[in-house]
mmCIF file of C-alpha atoms in Angstrom:
data_model
loop_
_atom_site.group_PDB
_atom_site.id
_atom_site.type_symbol
_atom_site.label_atom_id
_atom_site.label_comp_id
_atom_site.label_asym_id
_atom_site.label_seq_id
_atom_site.Cartn_x
_atom_site.Cartn_y
_atom_site.Cartn_z
ATOM 1 C CA MET A 5 42.292 -9.513 10.611
ATOM 2 C CA LEU A 6 38.236 -9.429 10.226
ATOM 3 C CA ILE A 7 36.991 -6.174 9.385
ATOM 4 C CA ASP A 8 34.403 -5.437 12.380
ATOM 5 C CA THR A 9 32.906 -1.729 11.733
ATOM 6 C CA ILE A 10 31.838 -1.227 8.081
ATOM 7 C CA ILE A 11 31.631 3.191 7.205
ATOM 8 C CA TRP A 12 28.281 3.520 5.268
ATOM 9 C CA ASN A 13 27.647 6.425 3.369
ATOM 10 C CA PRO A 14 26.821 5.596 0.060
ATOM 11 C CA GLY A 15 25.179 8.728 -1.275
ATOM 12 C CA ASP A 16 21.779 8.505 -2.726
ATOM 13 C CA SER A 17 21.889 7.685 -6.247
ATOM 14 C CA LEU A 18 23.988 5.466 -8.596
ATOM 15 C CA ILE A 19 23.706 7.613 -11.379
ATOM 16 C CA ASP A 20 23.465 11.015 -11.315
ATOM 17 C CA LEU A 21 23.576 13.472 -14.756
ATOM 18 C CA GLY A 22 22.468 16.192 -13.078
ATOM 19 C CA PHE A 23 18.886 16.610 -15.271
ATOM 20 C CA PHE A 24 18.547 12.582 -14.201
ATOM 21 C CA ALA A 25 19.374 10.705 -11.329
ATOM 22 C CA LEU A 26 18.822 7.107 -10.913
ATOM 23 C CA ARG A 27 17.911 6.628 -7.161
ATOM 24 C CA TYR A 28 19.071 3.291 -5.253
ATOM 25 C CA TYR A 29 15.323 3.510 -3.330
ATOM 26 C CA SER A 30 13.821 3.860 -6.761
ATOM 27 C CA LEU A 31 16.060 1.274 -8.521
ATOM 28 C CA CYS A 32 14.903 -1.184 -5.641
ATOM 29 C CA PHE A 33 11.522 -0.334 -5.905
ATOM 30 C CA LEU A 34 11.777 -1.046 -9.555
ATOM 31 C CA LEU A 35 13.232 -4.625 -9.120
ATOM 32 C CA ALA A 36 10.755 -5.422 -5.849
ATOM 33 C CA PHE A 37 8.040 -4.590 -8.668
ATOM 34 C CA VAL A 38 9.215 -6.654 -11.483
ATOM 35 C CA ALA A 39 10.429 -9.755 -9.338
ATOM 36 C CA SER A 40 6.532 -9.829 -8.035
ATOM 37 C CA TYR A 41 4.987 -9.630 -11.387
ATOM 38 C CA ILE A 42 6.952 -12.434 -13.178
ATOM 39 C CA VAL A 43 6.526 -14.409 -10.178
ATOM 40 C CA VAL A 44 2.561 -13.984 -10.033
ATOM 41 C CA LYS A 45 2.490 -14.376 -13.716
ATOM 42 C CA LYS A 46 3.954 -17.623 -13.220
ATOM 43 C CA GLN A 47 1.020 -18.327 -11.213
ATOM 44 C CA PHE A 48 -1.554 -17.396 -13.268
ATOM 45 C CA ILE A 49 -0.102 -19.199 -15.981
ATOM 46 C CA LYS A 50 -0.205 -22.073 -13.945
ATOM 47 C CA HIS A 51 -4.112 -21.563 -13.172
ATOM 48 C CA HIS A 52 -4.963 -20.838 -16.700
ATOM 49 C CA LEU A 53 -5.484 -17.549 -16.079
ATOM 50 C CA PRO A 54 -5.513 -14.497 -18.647
ATOM 51 C CA VAL A 55 -1.932 -12.940 -18.417
ATOM 52 C CA GLU A 56 -3.805 -9.927 -19.667
ATOM 53 C CA LEU A 57 -5.565 -9.935 -16.187
ATOM 54 C CA MET A 58 -2.145 -8.726 -14.521
ATOM 55 C CA ASP A 59 -2.459 -5.553 -16.045
ATOM 56 C CA SER A 60 -4.939 -4.566 -14.007
ATOM 57 C CA LEU A 61 -4.114 -6.267 -10.570
ATOM 58 C CA THR A 62 -0.635 -4.677 -11.145
ATOM 59 C CA ILE A 63 -2.803 -1.210 -10.837
ATOM 60 C CA TYR A 64 -5.090 -2.429 -8.046
ATOM 61 C CA VAL A 65 -1.969 -3.421 -6.030
ATOM 62 C CA VAL A 66 0.553 -0.472 -6.316
ATOM 63 C CA LEU A 67 -2.638 2.278 -5.340
ATOM 64 C CA GLY A 68 -3.697 -0.116 -2.896
ATOM 65 C CA THR A 69 0.258 -0.404 -1.311
ATOM 66 C CA LEU A 70 0.745 3.474 -1.691
ATOM 67 C CA ILE A 71 -2.690 4.692 -0.096
ATOM 68 C CA GLY A 72 -2.629 2.166 2.675
ATOM 69 C CA ALA A 73 0.942 2.658 3.598
ATOM 70 C CA ARG A 74 0.582 6.412 2.990
ATOM 71 C CA LEU A 75 -2.372 7.170 5.555
ATOM 72 C CA GLY A 76 -0.669 4.012 8.034
ATOM 73 C CA HIS A 77 2.172 6.214 8.183
ATOM 74 C CA CYS A 78 0.094 9.648 8.729
ATOM 75 C CA LEU A 79 -2.826 8.099 11.104
ATOM 76 C CA PHE A 80 -0.546 5.393 13.190
ATOM 77 C CA TYR A 81 3.083 7.179 13.654
ATOM 78 C CA ASP A 82 2.597 10.831 13.341
ATOM 79 C CA PHE A 83 -0.962 11.276 13.657
ATOM 80 C CA ALA A 84 -0.589 14.872 15.881
ATOM 81 C CA TYR A 85 0.979 16.420 13.209
ATOM 82 C CA TYR A 86 -1.556 15.522 10.078
ATOM 83 C CA SER A 87 -4.353 15.883 12.030
ATOM 84 C CA LYS A 88 -3.599 19.883 11.826
ATOM 85 C CA HIS A 89 -2.121 19.436 8.202
ATOM 86 C CA PRO A 90 -4.790 17.315 6.460
ATOM 87 C CA LEU A 91 -4.081 18.568 2.860
ATOM 88 C CA GLU A 92 -0.297 17.189 3.611
ATOM 89 C CA ILE A 93 -1.195 13.999 3.348
ATOM 90 C CA ILE A 94 -2.348 13.493 -0.275
ATOM 91 C CA LEU A 95 0.144 16.277 -1.428
ATOM 92 C CA PRO A 96 3.481 16.170 -2.092
ATOM 93 C CA PHE A 97 4.532 19.465 -0.328
ATOM 94 C CA THR A 98 4.299 21.627 3.160
ATOM 95 C CA PHE A 99 3.148 24.811 3.853
ATOM 96 C CA THR A 100 4.689 25.267 7.147
ATOM 97 C CA PRO A 101 6.911 27.070 8.392
ATOM 98 C CA GLU A 102 7.178 28.060 4.417
ATOM 99 C CA PHE A 103 6.025 26.200 1.118
ATOM 100 C CA LYS A 104 8.407 23.385 0.515
ATOM 101 C CA ILE A 105 8.356 20.856 -2.117
ATOM 102 C CA THR A 106 9.265 17.525 -0.066
ATOM 103 C CA GLY A 107 7.610 14.341 -1.981
ATOM 104 C CA PHE A 108 6.016 11.639 0.940
ATOM 105 C CA GLN A 109 7.888 11.515 3.427
ATOM 106 C CA GLY A 110 6.657 8.225 5.158
ATOM 107 C CA LEU A 111 4.838 5.320 4.911
ATOM 108 C CA ALA A 112 3.706 2.501 6.757
ATOM 109 C CA SER A 113 4.210 -1.147 6.242
ATOM 110 C CA HIS A 114 1.177 -2.327 8.361
ATOM 111 C CA GLY A 115 -0.925 -0.258 6.620
ATOM 112 C CA GLY A 116 0.740 -1.002 3.412
ATOM 113 C CA GLY A 117 -0.797 -4.717 3.839
ATOM 114 C CA LEU A 118 -3.916 -3.587 4.550
ATOM 115 C CA GLY A 119 -4.508 -1.424 1.916
ATOM 116 C CA ILE A 120 -3.208 -4.296 -0.303
ATOM 117 C CA MET A 121 -5.961 -6.386 1.230
ATOM 118 C CA PHE A 122 -8.717 -3.795 0.535
ATOM 119 C CA SER A 123 -7.607 -3.538 -3.079
ATOM 120 C CA LEU A 124 -7.848 -7.470 -3.680
ATOM 121 C CA TYR A 125 -10.872 -7.547 -2.068
ATOM 122 C CA LEU A 126 -12.067 -4.689 -5.217
ATOM 123 C CA TYR A 127 -10.728 -6.386 -7.776
ATOM 124 C CA SER A 128 -11.644 -10.083 -7.025
ATOM 125 C CA ARG A 129 -15.584 -8.465 -7.071
ATOM 126 C CA LYS A 130 -14.659 -6.363 -10.338
ATOM 127 C CA PHE A 131 -12.939 -9.539 -11.951
ATOM 128 C CA LYS A 132 -14.834 -12.443 -10.711
ATOM 129 C CA LEU A 133 -11.958 -14.149 -9.031
ATOM 130 C CA ASN A 134 -11.451 -16.052 -6.086
ATOM 131 C CA LEU A 135 -10.449 -13.496 -3.070
ATOM 132 C CA TRP A 136 -7.964 -16.132 -0.943
ATOM 133 C CA PHE A 137 -6.579 -17.360 -4.488
ATOM 134 C CA LEU A 138 -5.319 -13.752 -4.466
ATOM 135 C CA LEU A 139 -4.615 -13.230 -1.392
ATOM 136 C CA ASP A 140 -2.197 -15.905 -1.497
ATOM 137 C CA GLN A 141 -0.444 -15.133 -4.998
ATOM 138 C CA ILE A 142 0.454 -11.625 -3.703
ATOM 139 C CA ALA A 143 1.004 -12.945 -0.113
ATOM 140 C CA LEU A 144 3.822 -15.259 -1.766
ATOM 141 C CA VAL A 145 5.839 -12.356 -3.077
ATOM 142 C CA VAL A 146 5.456 -9.617 -0.569
ATOM 143 C CA PRO A 147 8.525 -11.012 1.477
ATOM 144 C CA LEU A 148 10.334 -10.701 -1.681
ATOM 145 C CA ALA A 149 9.331 -7.353 -2.239
ATOM 146 C CA GLY A 150 10.000 -6.770 1.290
ATOM 147 C CA MET A 151 13.982 -7.812 0.840
ATOM 148 C CA PHE A 152 14.212 -5.024 -1.992
ATOM 149 C CA ILE A 153 12.629 -2.469 -0.285
ATOM 150 C CA ARG A 154 14.728 -3.007 2.589
ATOM 151 C CA LEU A 155 18.075 -2.934 0.499
ATOM 152 C CA GLY A 156 16.464 0.423 -0.422
ATOM 153 C CA ASN A 157 16.522 1.622 3.258
ATOM 154 C CA LEU A 158 20.247 0.352 3.387
ATOM 155 C CA MET A 159 21.129 2.657 0.994
ATOM 156 C CA ASN A 160 19.426 5.378 2.482
ATOM 157 C CA SER A 161 20.679 5.253 5.731
ATOM 158 C CA GLU A 162 17.063 4.751 6.890
ATOM 159 C CA ILE A 163 15.201 2.550 9.697
ATOM 160 C CA ILE A 164 18.137 1.631 11.210
ATOM 161 C CA GLY A 165 18.954 -0.236 13.941
ATOM 162 C CA LYS A 166 20.317 0.642 17.553
ATOM 163 C CA PRO A 167 23.761 0.858 18.744
ATOM 164 C CA THR A 168 25.886 -2.379 19.291
ATOM 165 C CA GLY A 169 27.500 -1.246 22.396
ATOM 166 C CA GLU A 170 30.461 -2.702 20.634
ATOM 167 C CA ASN A 171 33.145 -1.799 18.044
ATOM 168 C CA TRP A 172 31.501 -3.610 15.501
ATOM 169 C CA GLY A 173 28.886 -2.688 13.357
ATOM 170 C CA PHE A 174 27.527 -0.440 10.353
ATOM 171 C CA VAL A 175 28.345 3.413 11.000
ATOM 172 C CA PHE A 176 25.590 5.316 8.976
ATOM 173 C CA LEU A 177 27.641 8.812 8.435
ATOM 174 C CA GLN A 178 24.439 10.420 7.473
ATOM 175 C CA VAL A 179 23.441 10.001 10.877
ATOM 176 C CA ASP A 180 26.179 9.520 13.456
ATOM 177 C CA LYS A 181 29.495 7.699 13.802
ATOM 178 C CA ILE A 182 28.400 4.807 16.360
ATOM 179 C CA PRO A 183 28.662 1.391 15.291
ATOM 180 C CA ARG A 184 24.864 0.223 14.816
ATOM 181 C CA HIS A 185 22.663 -2.978 13.943
ATOM 182 C CA PRO A 186 22.412 -3.006 9.853
ATOM 183 C CA ALA A 187 18.614 -3.556 10.499
ATOM 184 C CA GLN A 188 17.666 -2.956 7.058
ATOM 185 C CA LEU A 189 20.211 -5.935 6.371
ATOM 186 C CA TYR A 190 18.778 -8.251 8.990
ATOM 187 C CA GLU A 191 15.077 -7.485 7.435
ATOM 188 C CA ALA A 192 16.215 -8.162 3.704
ATOM 189 C CA PHE A 193 17.960 -11.467 4.554
ATOM 190 C CA ALA A 194 14.882 -13.095 6.627
ATOM 191 C CA TYR A 195 12.649 -11.572 3.789
ATOM 192 C CA LEU A 196 14.171 -13.671 1.440
ATOM 193 C CA LEU A 197 14.513 -16.641 3.694
ATOM 194 C CA ILE A 198 10.273 -16.806 4.198
ATOM 195 C CA PHE A 199 10.076 -16.024 0.497
ATOM 196 C CA ILE A 200 11.868 -18.974 -0.309
ATOM 197 C CA PHE A 201 10.327 -21.301 2.695
ATOM 198 C CA VAL A 202 6.879 -20.288 1.495
ATOM 199 C CA TYR A 203 7.329 -20.975 -1.783
ATOM 200 C CA GLN A 204 8.650 -24.539 -1.290
ATOM 201 C CA ILE A 205 6.008 -24.973 0.789
ATOM 202 C CA MET A 206 3.241 -23.621 -0.893
ATOM 203 C CA LYS A 207 4.830 -26.225 -4.185
ATOM 204 C CA ARG A 208 5.538 -29.355 -2.166
ATOM 205 C CA TYR A 209 2.602 -28.802 0.267
ATOM 206 C CA PRO A 210 -0.211 -27.298 -1.195
ATOM 207 C CA LYS A 211 -3.246 -26.303 1.021
ATOM 208 C CA ALA A 212 -6.666 -24.806 0.585
ATOM 209 C CA SER A 213 -6.657 -21.073 -0.621
ATOM 210 C CA GLY A 214 -6.163 -18.805 1.843
ATOM 211 C CA TYR A 215 -3.168 -20.816 3.842
ATOM 212 C CA THR A 216 -0.004 -18.982 2.274
ATOM 213 C CA PHE A 217 -1.790 -15.770 3.098
ATOM 214 C CA GLY A 218 -2.222 -16.855 7.019
ATOM 215 C CA MET A 219 1.406 -18.069 6.775
ATOM 216 C CA VAL A 220 3.085 -15.184 5.285
ATOM 217 C CA ILE A 221 1.476 -12.319 7.334
ATOM 218 C CA PHE A 222 2.051 -14.882 10.707
ATOM 219 C CA LEU A 223 5.607 -15.310 9.951
ATOM 220 C CA ILE A 224 6.514 -11.631 8.587
ATOM 221 C CA PHE A 225 4.708 -9.726 12.058
ATOM 222 C CA CYS A 226 6.463 -12.281 14.145
ATOM 223 C CA PHE A 227 9.991 -11.588 12.902
ATOM 224 C CA ARG A 228 8.783 -7.690 12.667
ATOM 225 C CA ILE A 229 8.109 -7.960 16.501
ATOM 226 C CA GLY A 230 11.291 -9.223 17.057
ATOM 227 C CA ILE A 231 13.037 -6.979 15.055
ATOM 228 C CA GLU A 232 12.061 -4.122 16.275
ATOM 229 C CA PHE A 233 13.577 -4.954 19.565
ATOM 230 C CA ILE A 234 17.244 -3.512 17.774
ATOM 231 C CA LYS A 235 15.764 -0.709 15.636
ATOM 232 C CA GLU A 236 15.533 2.823 16.549
ATOM 233 C CA ASP A 237 11.800 3.831 17.265
ATOM 234 C CA GLN A 238 10.284 5.671 14.382
ATOM 235 C CA SER A 239 8.034 8.385 16.012
ATOM 236 C CA ALA A 240 9.385 10.035 19.010
ATOM 237 C CA PHE A 241 5.990 9.227 21.323
ATOM 238 C CA GLU A 242 7.297 5.409 21.187
ATOM 239 C CA ALA A 243 10.487 6.494 23.100
ATOM 240 C CA GLY A 244 10.216 4.341 26.791
ATOM 241 C CA MET A 245 6.768 2.440 25.490
ATOM 242 C CA LEU A 246 7.432 -1.642 26.411
ATOM 243 C CA LEU A 247 6.232 -2.315 23.001
ATOM 244 C CA ASN A 248 6.460 0.292 19.871
ATOM 245 C CA MET A 249 3.618 1.337 17.450
ATOM 246 C CA GLY A 250 5.158 -1.417 14.805
ATOM 247 C CA GLN A 251 4.760 -4.301 17.428
ATOM 248 C CA ILE A 252 1.911 -3.320 18.667
ATOM 249 C CA LEU A 253 0.487 -3.315 15.138
ATOM 250 C CA SER A 254 1.953 -6.576 14.065
ATOM 251 C CA ILE A 255 -0.093 -8.560 17.017
ATOM 252 C CA PRO A 256 -3.561 -8.520 15.422
ATOM 253 C CA PHE A 257 -1.809 -9.596 12.046
ATOM 254 C CA ILE A 258 -0.279 -12.401 13.573
ATOM 255 C CA LEU A 259 -3.576 -13.683 15.462
ATOM 256 C CA CYS A 260 -4.965 -12.911 11.742
ATOM 257 C CA GLY A 261 -2.661 -15.150 10.329
ATOM 258 C CA LEU A 262 -2.970 -18.447 12.910
ATOM 259 C CA PHE A 263 -6.462 -18.411 12.513
ATOM 260 C CA ILE A 264 -6.559 -18.121 8.548
ATOM 261 C CA MET A 265 -3.646 -20.999 8.624
ATOM 262 C CA TYR A 266 -6.404 -23.318 11.017
ATOM 263 C CA LEU A 267 -9.028 -22.266 9.042
ATOM 264 C CA LYS A 268 -7.452 -23.184 5.519
ATOM 265 C CA ARG A 269 -5.513 -25.950 6.706
ATOM 266 C CA GLY A 270 -7.093 -28.567 4.644
ATOM 267 C CA ALA A 271 -6.594 -30.239 1.147
ATOM 268 C CA PRO A 272 -6.186 -28.120 -1.605
ATOM 269 C CA GLU A 273 -8.586 -27.756 -4.655
ATOM 270 C CA ALA A 274 -7.996 -28.600 -8.476
ATOM 271 C CA PRO A 275 -5.397 -25.720 -10.000
ATOM 272 C CA GLU A 276 -8.145 -25.042 -12.472
ATOM 273 C CA LYS A 277 -11.132 -24.194 -9.968
ATOM 274 C CA ALA A 278 -9.040 -22.418 -7.269
ATOM 275 C CA ALA A 279 -9.267 -19.128 -9.140
ATOM 276 C CA LEU A 280 -12.712 -19.143 -9.288
ATOM 277 C CA ILE A 281 -15.067 -16.721 -7.242
ATOM 278 C CA ARG A 282 -16.770 -18.178 -4.349
#
């Protein structure tokens, strides 16, 4: 007999000592960072770049991701609230109806993507590296990092799927007792497949710098449009919309990815020249 319903209520911490708690989401975020660092470091060594440059790159990317994702959420998903409480965009607490420490609640992947691109532009100008080369290296690990982040969302019982309408699915007890699609798990598995596919294509069929970046954003946001149909809306204003905000924001990324793939479809540069600024 197959188990068709999984009761899901793991709590939010792997270890809780009272004075210290290791939360699942924090652990997944750490794993995303470590795995990405290892892969990009390997690429830097392959292209004869000083590994010391990785320290500064890490700072740029982390700040770009967090700032972009935060602004993306506040502008695209909850502008009505944050336009009236602008300080809460950058402060980890609320003032109304009473003062309360909340942390930073709300990050949007589309904003994070834009933040990464802008931070890489600044980094490329400062360290005289080819922007397309940098975009390729970070794009390669974006689906890998995305897999860990979605697993963190699963452990937190957030970004849940819609009801399956059947007796099978995940029952997120922190939300309700309805069997739902484990959308976070679907996304995590899809991102892992995208990473493996792109890594193999990059290794076996190399293209000019920028092609990998275009391919990754095309694949990720095509999938995002599809998966959003079985996910619960992230904001109340999305109810009844033909396409929700996540799907609408994905369309420009898809078109941009296709254009870049067409533009960069030529032969690759020599590894020792690919990273030079143009």
